[in-house]
Coordinates of C-alpha atoms in Angstrom, one line a residue:
M1 CA 102.0 69.6 171.4
R2 CA 105.3 68.3 170.2
K3 CA 103.6 65.5 168.2
G4 CA 101.3 68.1 166.5
L5 CA 104.3 70.3 165.6
L6 CA 106.1 67.3 164.0
C7 CA 103.0 66.5 161.9
L8 CA 102.8 70.1 160.7
V9 CA 106.5 70.0 159.7
A10 CA 106.0 66.7 157.9
A11 CA 103.0 68.1 156.0
L12 CA 105.0 71.2 154.9
L13 CA 107.9 69.1 153.8
G14 CA 105.5 66.9 151.8
C15 CA 104.1 70.0 150.1
L16 CA 107.6 71.3 149.2
L17 CA 108.6 67.9 147.9
A18 CA 105.4 67.8 145.8
V19 CA 106.2 71.3 144.3
G20 CA 109.8 70.3 143.7
A21 CA 108.7 67.2 141.8
L22 CA 106.9 69.5 139.4
A23 CA 110.0 71.5 138.6
D24 CA 110.3 70.0 135.1
T25 CA 110.5 71.2 131.5
V26 CA 107.2 71.8 129.7
V27 CA 106.3 72.9 126.2
I28 CA 103.5 75.4 125.3
D29 CA 100.8 73.8 123.1
N30 CA 98.0 76.2 122.5
Q31 CA 96.9 74.8 119.1
N32 CA 93.6 73.5 120.3
A33 CA 92.5 76.8 122.0
A34 CA 89.4 78.6 120.9
G35 CA 90.1 80.5 117.7
G36 CA 93.3 78.6 117.0
N37 CA 95.4 81.1 118.8
K38 CA 99.0 80.0 118.9
R39 CA 100.1 82.3 121.7
L40 CA 99.3 81.7 125.4
N41 CA 99.0 84.4 128.0
L42 CA 101.5 84.4 130.8
R43 CA 99.6 85.9 133.7
T44 CA 100.6 87.5 137.0
E45 CA 98.2 85.4 139.0
P46 CA 96.4 82.1 138.5
D47 CA 93.3 83.9 137.2
T48 CA 92.1 84.8 133.7
K49 CA 91.2 88.3 135.0
S50 CA 94.8 89.0 136.2
G51 CA 97.3 91.0 134.3
T52 CA 99.4 89.7 131.4
L53 CA 103.2 89.6 131.5
G54 CA 103.3 88.6 127.8
M55 CA 102.4 85.8 125.4
L56 CA 104.2 82.6 124.8
Y57 CA 104.4 80.9 121.4
D58 CA 103.6 77.3 120.7
G59 CA 106.7 75.2 121.0
A60 CA 108.4 77.5 123.6
Q61 CA 109.9 75.6 126.5
A62 CA 109.6 76.7 130.1
E63 CA 110.3 75.4 133.6
R64 CA 107.2 74.4 135.6
L65 CA 107.6 75.5 139.2
G66 CA 104.4 74.2 140.7
E67 CA 100.6 73.9 140.3
T68 CA 97.6 75.7 141.7
G69 CA 94.4 74.1 140.8
E70 CA 94.1 74.2 137.0
W71 CA 97.0 76.6 136.7
S72 CA 100.8 76.0 136.5
Q73 CA 103.4 78.4 137.7
I74 CA 106.2 78.6 135.1
S75 CA 109.5 80.4 134.5
F76 CA 110.5 81.6 131.1
G77 CA 113.2 84.0 130.0
G78 CA 113.6 85.3 133.5
Q79 CA 109.9 85.9 133.9
T80 CA 107.7 84.0 136.3
G81 CA 103.9 83.7 135.9
Y82 CA 100.9 81.4 135.5
V83 CA 99.4 79.5 132.5
L84 CA 96.6 77.0 132.3
T85 CA 98.0 73.5 132.7
Q86 CA 95.8 72.1 129.9
Y87 CA 98.1 74.0 127.4
L88 CA 101.3 72.3 128.6
I89 CA 102.8 69.1 127.2
T90 CA 106.1 67.3 127.7
P91 CA 109.1 67.7 125.3
E92 CA 108.6 64.1 124.2
E93 CA 104.9 64.8 123.3
A94 CA 105.9 67.9 121.4
Q95 CA 108.4 66.0 119.4
A96 CA 105.9 63.3 118.6
K97 CA 103.4 65.9 117.4
G98 CA 106.1 67.6 115.3
L99 CA 105.4 70.9 117.1
A100 CA 107.7 73.7 115.8
E101 CA 109.5 75.8 118.3
G102 CA 108.0 79.2 118.2
G103 CA 107.2 81.3 115.1
A104 CA 109.5 82.0 112.2
A105 CA 110.8 85.5 111.9
K106 CA 113.8 87.5 110.8
A107 CA 115.8 90.5 112.0
D108 CA 114.8 93.7 110.1
V109 CA 117.0 96.5 111.1
P110 CA 116.5 100.0 109.4
L111 CA 119.4 102.2 108.5
P112 CA 121.6 103.7 110.0
M113 CA 121.4 100.8 112.5
E114 CA 123.5 97.8 111.4
T115 CA 122.6 95.0 113.9
L116 CA 119.9 93.7 116.1
T117 CA 120.9 93.6 119.8
L118 CA 119.8 90.7 122.0
Y119 CA 119.5 91.3 125.7
S120 CA 119.3 88.9 128.7
A121 CA 116.2 90.7 130.0
P122 CA 113.6 93.2 128.6
G123 CA 115.3 96.6 128.3
S124 CA 118.2 98.1 126.5
D125 CA 120.8 98.2 129.2
A126 CA 124.2 97.8 127.6
D127 CA 125.5 95.5 130.3
K128 CA 122.7 93.0 129.5
A129 CA 123.5 92.8 125.8
V130 CA 124.3 89.2 124.8
A131 CA 124.6 89.3 121.0
E132 CA 124.6 91.5 117.9
L133 CA 122.7 90.0 114.9
P134 CA 123.0 91.2 111.3
S135 CA 119.8 92.3 109.6
G136 CA 118.1 89.4 107.9
T137 CA 119.2 86.8 110.5
E138 CA 116.6 84.0 110.6
L139 CA 114.9 83.7 114.1
R140 CA 112.3 81.8 116.0
I141 CA 110.0 84.0 118.2
L142 CA 109.3 82.2 121.5
A143 CA 107.5 85.0 123.4
F144 CA 106.1 88.5 123.1
L145 CA 106.4 90.9 126.0
D146 CA 105.4 94.2 124.4
P147 CA 107.5 95.9 123.1
W148 CA 110.0 93.0 123.5
V149 CA 110.2 89.6 121.9
Y150 CA 112.2 86.6 123.1
V151 CA 113.9 85.1 120.1
K152 CA 116.3 82.3 119.3
T153 CA 118.6 82.1 116.3
Q154 CA 118.1 79.2 113.8
S155 CA 121.8 78.6 112.9
E156 CA 124.9 77.9 114.9
P157 CA 126.0 79.3 117.2
V158 CA 122.5 79.4 118.7
V159 CA 121.9 82.4 120.9
E160 CA 118.7 83.6 122.5
G161 CA 117.4 86.7 124.3
Y162 CA 115.2 89.7 124.2
A163 CA 115.0 92.0 121.1
N164 CA 113.0 95.1 120.4
S165 CA 110.0 94.0 118.4
L166 CA 110.3 97.0 116.2
Y167 CA 113.1 95.3 114.4
V168 CA 111.8 91.7 114.2
C169 CA 109.3 90.7 111.4
E170 CA 107.2 87.7 111.5
A171 CA 107.4 85.3 108.6
G172 CA 104.2 84.7 106.7
A173 CA 102.7 88.0 107.6
Q174 CA 102.2 90.8 105.1
Q175 CA 105.3 92.8 106.1
Y176 CA 105.1 95.9 104.0
V177 CA 102.2 98.3 103.9
Y178 CA 101.7 101.8 102.5
V179 CA 99.7 104.8 103.6
C180 CA 96.4 105.0 101.8
A181 CA 94.4 107.7 103.6
A182 CA 90.7 107.5 103.3
D183 CA 90.7 111.2 102.6
P184 CA 93.5 111.6 99.9
D185 CA 93.5 115.4 100.5
K186 CA 94.7 114.9 104.1
L187 CA 97.8 113.3 105.6
A188 CA 97.4 110.2 107.7
S189 CA 98.4 110.5 111.4
L190 CA 100.8 108.1 113.0
R191 CA 100.0 108.1 116.7
A192 CA 101.8 107.0 119.9
N193 CA 99.0 104.8 120.9
P194 CA 95.9 103.2 119.2
T195 CA 93.4 106.0 120.1
E196 CA 92.2 109.1 118.2
T197 CA 93.3 111.2 121.2
S198 CA 96.8 109.9 121.4
K199 CA 99.8 112.1 120.6
V200 CA 100.6 112.4 116.8
V201 CA 104.2 111.4 116.2
G202 CA 104.0 112.3 112.5
S203 CA 101.6 112.9 109.5
Y204 CA 102.3 111.0 106.3
Y205 CA 101.6 111.3 102.6
N206 CA 99.8 108.7 100.6
G207 CA 102.1 106.2 99.0
V208 CA 104.7 106.2 101.8
Q209 CA 105.7 102.6 102.5
G210 CA 106.3 101.2 106.0
V211 CA 106.7 97.9 107.9
R212 CA 103.8 96.3 109.7
L213 CA 105.0 95.4 113.2
F214 CA 103.8 92.0 114.3
S215 CA 100.3 90.5 114.0
F216 CA 99.4 91.9 117.4
Q217 CA 97.0 94.6 116.1
R218 CA 94.3 96.4 118.0
D219 CA 90.8 96.7 116.5
G220 CA 90.8 99.4 113.8
W221 CA 94.6 100.1 114.2
V222 CA 97.8 98.9 112.6
R223 CA 101.1 99.1 114.4
M224 CA 103.8 100.1 111.9
R225 CA 107.2 101.6 111.4
I226 CA 108.1 104.3 108.8
G227 CA 111.9 104.6 108.6
T228 CA 112.8 104.4 112.3
V229 CA 109.6 106.0 113.6
E230 CA 107.1 103.6 115.2
G231 CA 103.5 104.2 116.0
W232 CA 99.8 103.3 115.3
M233 CA 97.8 104.3 112.3
A234 CA 94.1 103.8 111.7
A235 CA 93.5 100.6 109.7
Q236 CA 91.4 102.5 107.2
D237 CA 94.5 104.6 106.2
V238 CA 96.7 101.6 105.6
A239 CA 96.8 99.0 102.8
D240 CA 99.0 96.0 101.9
A241 CA 101.9 97.1 99.6
P242 CA 102.0 95.4 96.2
A243 CA 105.0 93.4 95.2
D244 CA 105.8 96.0 92.5
R245 CA 105.9 99.6 93.7
R246 CA 104.8 100.8 90.3
E247 CA 101.4 99.4 91.1
L248 CA 100.8 101.9 93.8
P249 CA 98.1 104.4 93.0
Y250 CA 100.2 107.3 94.2
Y251 CA 103.6 108.2 95.5
P252 CA 105.0 110.6 98.1
P253 CA 106.2 113.9 96.8
I254 CA 109.8 114.9 96.2
A255 CA 111.5 118.2 96.9
S256 CA 114.9 119.9 96.7
I257 CA 117.1 121.2 99.5
S258 CA 116.8 125.0 99.1
A259 CA 119.3 126.0 101.9
R260 CA 123.0 126.1 101.2
R261 CA 123.3 123.1 103.5
T262 CA 121.2 121.4 106.1
E263 CA 121.6 118.5 108.5
L264 CA 119.6 115.3 108.3
R265 CA 118.9 114.3 111.9
A266 CA 117.8 111.1 113.6
A267 CA 114.8 112.9 115.2
N268 CA 112.9 116.1 114.9
S269 CA 115.2 118.0 117.3
N270 CA 118.3 120.0 116.9
S271 CA 119.9 118.0 119.7
S272 CA 119.4 114.6 118.0
D273 CA 122.2 112.8 116.1
E274 CA 123.3 114.2 112.8
L275 CA 123.2 111.5 110.1
L276 CA 124.6 113.5 107.2
V277 CA 124.7 116.9 105.6
C278 CA 122.4 117.6 102.6
E279 CA 123.7 120.2 100.1
A280 CA 121.6 122.7 98.1
G281 CA 119.9 121.2 95.1
E282 CA 119.9 117.6 96.4
S283 CA 116.5 115.9 96.2
V284 CA 114.7 114.2 99.0
E285 CA 111.5 112.0 99.1
V286 CA 109.2 113.6 101.6
L287 CA 107.5 111.0 103.7
G288 CA 105.6 113.3 106.1
K289 CA 105.7 116.1 108.7
S290 CA 106.3 116.3 112.4
E291 CA 103.5 117.6 114.6
G292 CA 103.5 121.4 114.1
G293 CA 105.1 121.1 110.6
N294 CA 108.5 122.5 111.6
W295 CA 110.3 119.3 110.5
L296 CA 109.9 117.0 107.5
H297 CA 110.5 113.3 107.7
V298 CA 112.4 112.5 104.5
R299 CA 114.3 109.7 102.7
V300 CA 117.6 110.7 101.1
Y301 CA 119.3 108.8 98.3
D302 CA 121.9 111.3 97.2
G303 CA 125.2 111.6 99.0
N304 CA 124.6 109.0 101.7
P305 CA 126.7 106.0 102.4
Y306 CA 123.8 103.6 101.9
G307 CA 123.2 104.2 98.2
L308 CA 119.9 102.9 96.9
T309 CA 118.7 101.7 100.2
G310 CA 118.2 105.4 101.2
L311 CA 118.4 106.9 104.6
T312 CA 115.5 108.3 106.5
G313 CA 115.6 111.2 109.0
Y314 CA 114.4 114.7 109.6
V315 CA 115.3 118.1 108.0
K316 CA 113.9 121.5 108.9
A317 CA 110.9 122.3 106.7
A318 CA 112.4 125.8 106.1
S319 CA 115.4 124.3 104.4
V320 CA 113.3 122.5 101.7
G321 CA 111.8 124.0 98.6
R322 CA 108.4 123.5 97.1
L323 CA 107.1 119.9 97.1
E324 CA 106.5 118.4 93.7
S325 CA 104.4 115.4 92.6
N326 CA 106.2 112.1 91.8
S327 CA 103.8 110.7 89.3
D328 CA 106.1 108.0 87.8
G329 CA 106.7 106.4 91.1
L330 CA 110.4 106.8 91.0
Y331 CA 112.6 109.1 93.0
G332 CA 113.0 111.6 90.2
V333 CA 114.3 110.3 86.9
Y334 CA 117.3 108.2 87.5
A335 CA 119.6 105.6 86.0
V336 CA 122.0 103.4 87.9
V337 CA 125.5 102.2 87.0
A338 CA 126.9 98.8 87.7
S339 CA 129.7 99.1 90.2
T340 CA 132.8 97.0 90.6
G341 CA 134.0 94.5 93.1
E342 CA 137.6 94.3 94.4
H343 CA 138.7 91.7 91.7
T344 CA 136.0 91.7 89.0
N345 CA 134.1 94.3 86.9
L346 CA 131.0 92.2 86.6
E347 CA 127.7 92.2 88.5
P348 CA 124.9 89.6 88.2
I349 CA 121.3 90.4 87.3
F350 CA 118.7 88.0 88.8
A351 CA 115.1 86.9 87.8
E352 CA 113.8 87.7 91.2
A353 CA 114.8 89.9 94.2
D354 CA 116.7 87.0 95.6
A355 CA 120.3 86.0 95.1
S356 CA 119.3 82.3 95.0
S357 CA 116.9 82.9 92.1
E358 CA 117.9 82.3 88.4
E359 CA 120.9 84.4 87.4
L360 CA 120.0 85.9 84.0
G361 CA 123.4 87.1 83.2
L362 CA 126.4 89.4 84.0
Y363 CA 126.8 93.1 83.3
Y364 CA 130.0 95.0 83.1
Q365 CA 131.0 98.0 85.2
G366 CA 130.0 101.3 83.7
V367 CA 126.8 100.0 82.0
E368 CA 124.0 102.2 82.9
V369 CA 120.6 100.6 83.5
E370 CA 117.1 102.0 83.9
L371 CA 115.8 102.0 87.4
L372 CA 112.2 100.6 87.6
D373 CA 111.7 100.4 91.3
L374 CA 113.5 101.1 94.5
T375 CA 112.1 98.2 96.5
L376 CA 112.3 97.9 100.2
T377 CA 114.5 94.8 99.8
A378 CA 118.2 94.7 99.2
F379 CA 117.5 94.6 95.4
A380 CA 116.5 97.2 92.8
H381 CA 114.2 96.3 89.9
V382 CA 116.1 97.4 86.7
R383 CA 116.0 97.2 83.0
A384 CA 119.4 96.6 81.4
G385 CA 119.5 96.8 77.6
G386 CA 115.9 95.8 77.4
L387 CA 116.1 92.9 79.8
E388 CA 114.2 93.3 83.2
G389 CA 115.6 91.8 86.3
Y390 CA 116.9 92.6 89.8
M391 CA 120.4 93.7 90.9
Q392 CA 121.6 94.1 94.4
K393 CA 121.7 97.7 95.5
T394 CA 125.3 97.3 96.7
D395 CA 126.2 96.6 93.0
I396 CA 124.8 99.8 91.5
T397 CA 125.3 103.5 92.0
L398 CA 122.7 106.2 91.7
R399 CA 122.9 108.6 88.8
R400 CA 120.8 111.5 87.7
G401 CA 119.2 112.1 84.3
S402 CA 118.0 109.8 81.6
V403 CA 119.6 106.4 80.8
Q404 CA 122.8 106.8 78.9
E405 CA 124.7 104.1 77.0
G406 CA 128.0 104.8 78.8
D407 CA 131.5 105.3 77.5
A408 CA 132.3 102.6 74.8
S409 CA 136.0 102.8 75.6
T410 CA 135.4 101.4 79.1
L411 CA 133.4 98.4 77.8
P412 CA 134.8 95.1 76.2
Q413 CA 134.9 95.1 72.4
A414 CA 134.1 92.1 70.3
Q415 CA 134.1 91.4 66.6
V416 CA 131.3 89.7 64.6
N417 CA 132.6 86.4 63.2
A418 CA 129.9 85.3 60.8
P419 CA 130.4 85.4 56.9
N420 CA 126.7 86.4 56.4
G421 CA 126.6 88.8 59.2
I422 CA 124.2 88.7 62.2
T423 CA 121.0 90.3 63.4
M424 CA 120.7 92.2 66.6
R425 CA 117.4 91.5 68.5
A426 CA 115.3 93.3 71.1
Q427 CA 115.4 90.4 73.5
P428 CA 117.8 87.4 73.9
E429 CA 115.5 85.2 71.9
A430 CA 115.9 83.8 68.3
D431 CA 112.4 85.0 67.3
A432 CA 112.6 88.5 68.9
L433 CA 112.2 91.7 67.0
V434 CA 115.2 92.5 64.8
T435 CA 116.7 95.9 65.6
A436 CA 119.8 96.0 63.5
A437 CA 121.9 94.1 61.0
I438 CA 125.7 93.8 61.7
E439 CA 128.2 92.7 59.1
D440 CA 131.0 90.2 59.5
G441 CA 134.1 91.8 61.1
Q442 CA 132.3 94.8 62.6
T443 CA 132.9 95.8 66.2
V444 CA 130.3 95.9 69.0
S445 CA 130.5 97.1 72.6
V446 CA 129.6 94.4 75.0
L447 CA 127.3 95.5 77.9
G448 CA 126.7 92.0 79.4
V449 CA 126.8 88.3 78.9
L450 CA 123.5 86.3 79.2
G451 CA 124.0 82.6 78.6
A452 CA 124.2 82.1 74.8
W453 CA 123.6 85.8 74.2
C454 CA 125.4 89.0 74.6
C455 CA 123.9 92.4 75.3
V456 CA 125.7 94.8 72.9
R457 CA 125.6 98.3 71.6
F458 CA 126.1 98.9 67.9
D459 CA 125.4 102.1 65.9
E460 CA 123.9 103.8 68.9
K461 CA 121.4 100.9 69.4
T462 CA 121.3 98.3 72.2
G463 CA 120.2 94.8 71.7
F464 CA 121.2 91.1 71.9
V465 CA 123.3 88.9 69.6
P466 CA 124.4 85.3 69.8
R467 CA 127.6 85.0 71.8
A468 CA 128.9 82.2 69.5
Q469 CA 129.2 84.7 66.6
L470 CA 131.4 87.1 68.5
T471 CA 135.2 86.9 69.1
G472 CA 136.8 88.8 71.9
D473 CA 137.9 88.6 75.6
L474 CA 134.4 88.2 77.1
A475 CA 133.5 87.2 80.6
G476 CA 131.4 84.1 81.3
Y477 CA 131.1 80.9 83.2
A478 CA 133.0 77.6 82.6
R479 CA 133.3 74.2 84.3
T480 CA 136.5 72.6 85.3
T481 CA 137.5 69.5 83.4
E482 CA 140.5 68.5 85.5
P483 CA 140.4 66.8 89.0
Q484 CA 141.8 69.1 91.7
L485 CA 142.6 72.0 89.2
A486 CA 145.1 74.4 90.8
L487 CA 143.9 78.0 91.2
R488 CA 147.2 80.0 91.2
V489 CA 148.2 83.5 92.4
S490 CA 149.7 84.3 89.0
P491 CA 149.7 82.9 85.4
S492 CA 152.5 80.4 85.8
T493 CA 152.7 76.7 86.6
G494 CA 155.3 77.5 89.2
A495 CA 153.0 80.0 91.0
N496 CA 151.7 79.3 94.5
V497 CA 148.4 77.4 94.6
I498 CA 145.5 79.3 96.3
V499 CA 143.1 76.3 96.3
R500 CA 142.4 73.2 94.3
I501 CA 139.1 73.1 92.4
P502 CA 137.2 69.8 92.1
Q503 CA 136.3 68.6 88.6
G504 CA 133.0 69.9 87.3
R505 CA 132.8 73.0 89.4
R506 CA 131.6 76.3 87.9
V507 CA 134.0 79.3 87.8
L508 CA 133.5 82.8 86.6
I509 CA 136.0 83.9 83.9
V510 CA 136.9 87.5 84.5
E511 CA 139.6 88.0 81.8
T512 CA 142.1 86.3 79.6
D513 CA 145.9 86.4 79.9
G514 CA 147.4 84.4 77.1
Q515 CA 146.7 80.7 77.8
W516 CA 145.5 81.5 81.3
K517 CA 142.1 82.6 82.5
Y518 CA 141.7 84.9 85.5
V519 CA 138.7 83.4 87.3
E520 CA 136.6 83.6 90.5
Y521 CA 135.8 80.4 92.5
E522 CA 133.8 80.6 95.7
G523 CA 135.0 84.1 96.5
Q524 CA 138.6 83.5 95.6
F525 CA 140.4 84.9 92.6
G526 CA 143.3 83.5 90.6
Y527 CA 144.6 81.9 87.4
V528 CA 143.9 78.5 85.8
M529 CA 145.0 77.0 82.5
E530 CA 142.5 77.7 79.6
N531 CA 142.6 74.1 78.3
Y532 CA 141.2 72.8 81.6
L533 CA 137.9 74.8 81.3
D534 CA 134.8 73.9 79.4
P535 CA 132.8 77.1 78.6
V536 CA 129.2 77.2 79.9
Y537 CA 128.5 80.8 78.8

């Protein structure tokens, strides 16, 4: 009897040791699965018919706890479940294959939220929060546990945890969509679940733009977010949004606040958070209606702290006047004015909606530009003096009415320095259409500096002239010609040095003070000697 008991104990110890030996790091590799699916089900039991805890992305690392037949028990992100062993490889094998860790994504946080919260476990318990990430942070998605995703930041310091999937967008997927109801006379329903009988959380007008949430879609349904409202919409009522909003076939209506004042709330309830107060006469873009029609889901651009980004929320339907069509695709007829930074009165215009794209030039504070599109990005598509480009929304301020030329007294003045005079052209090109002739010595108002050209106003006309034929204190870029050039706090050789600038670096000339130039270099402002700069434009 004692001998049999010892044998049983020895057998159990052998099993435990065998399981312990399997407690190693493994990497998900589902690339060869049928259909090329790059996500692997984490199941509650070692059976394809058992429930799913979530899906793990290729490249995600987990701890293997043991094996049961063709299944492995693993631990990932605090979750324990089963996956097929055939889809697991070692970290060394993953490195040899060049297997990327998870899928690329970014944080996409709607206003008035400011950051994406990471938690140590699925759920929004404040005591489990591990990090706050700014919108736009680059991420890697390692797992999806609806409605949560397990993510890891791509830059130092590296943090990881669970985030609400509403505010994480996959890279490479068509992120923006718009409502395109099969029946244009009816509003499209956004539902709580992907069924026709599910609760309607809102009804939306054609042309309303939203964000597609993940590529985990159900047949015939698209999971999307409009403002801060999430739900499912029939795929037949949704279309991919074009890059340029002006290409949309229709746009949501606009309306004016008719009540003396009304609150914009976070949800369709009097008890929800008040976001701001709308005054009588202010315009709103009407996105849709709540179930029952007592509340309108709107986007507000006037009087909110987020400027051109707009702020979505709910107002009582009774406080809004008659809805009007918005046929030109813009939020009413607007112009926008370049704002000012703390040290400079210049703002850049880019070729694309990306600060790393080509910088077309610089425009002065007070110059009003035509608004072409309020994109869903951080940039607005504008036309400045006939030149189209993109400006950051934080650099411009919304204004009503048609485009005005601005007050000439607030803009830099320059004199024409050409014996035979110069011609003003419609574009910054030598063969562009001539719009005016300007004689030697005449004064022009300078709206912006664009390389070898200046955007100017003369005789109530706006156009472009060669910068080399103007004299005046104009902004522009220059390169340093002196090794370790001192950037000083004031225009004096005895002034304290802020930083030393290496030779050949580009600086922004803001203004002139005698033989000194007030410049910006890598976010720092100060004075350098004029004779140590070589103008670029």
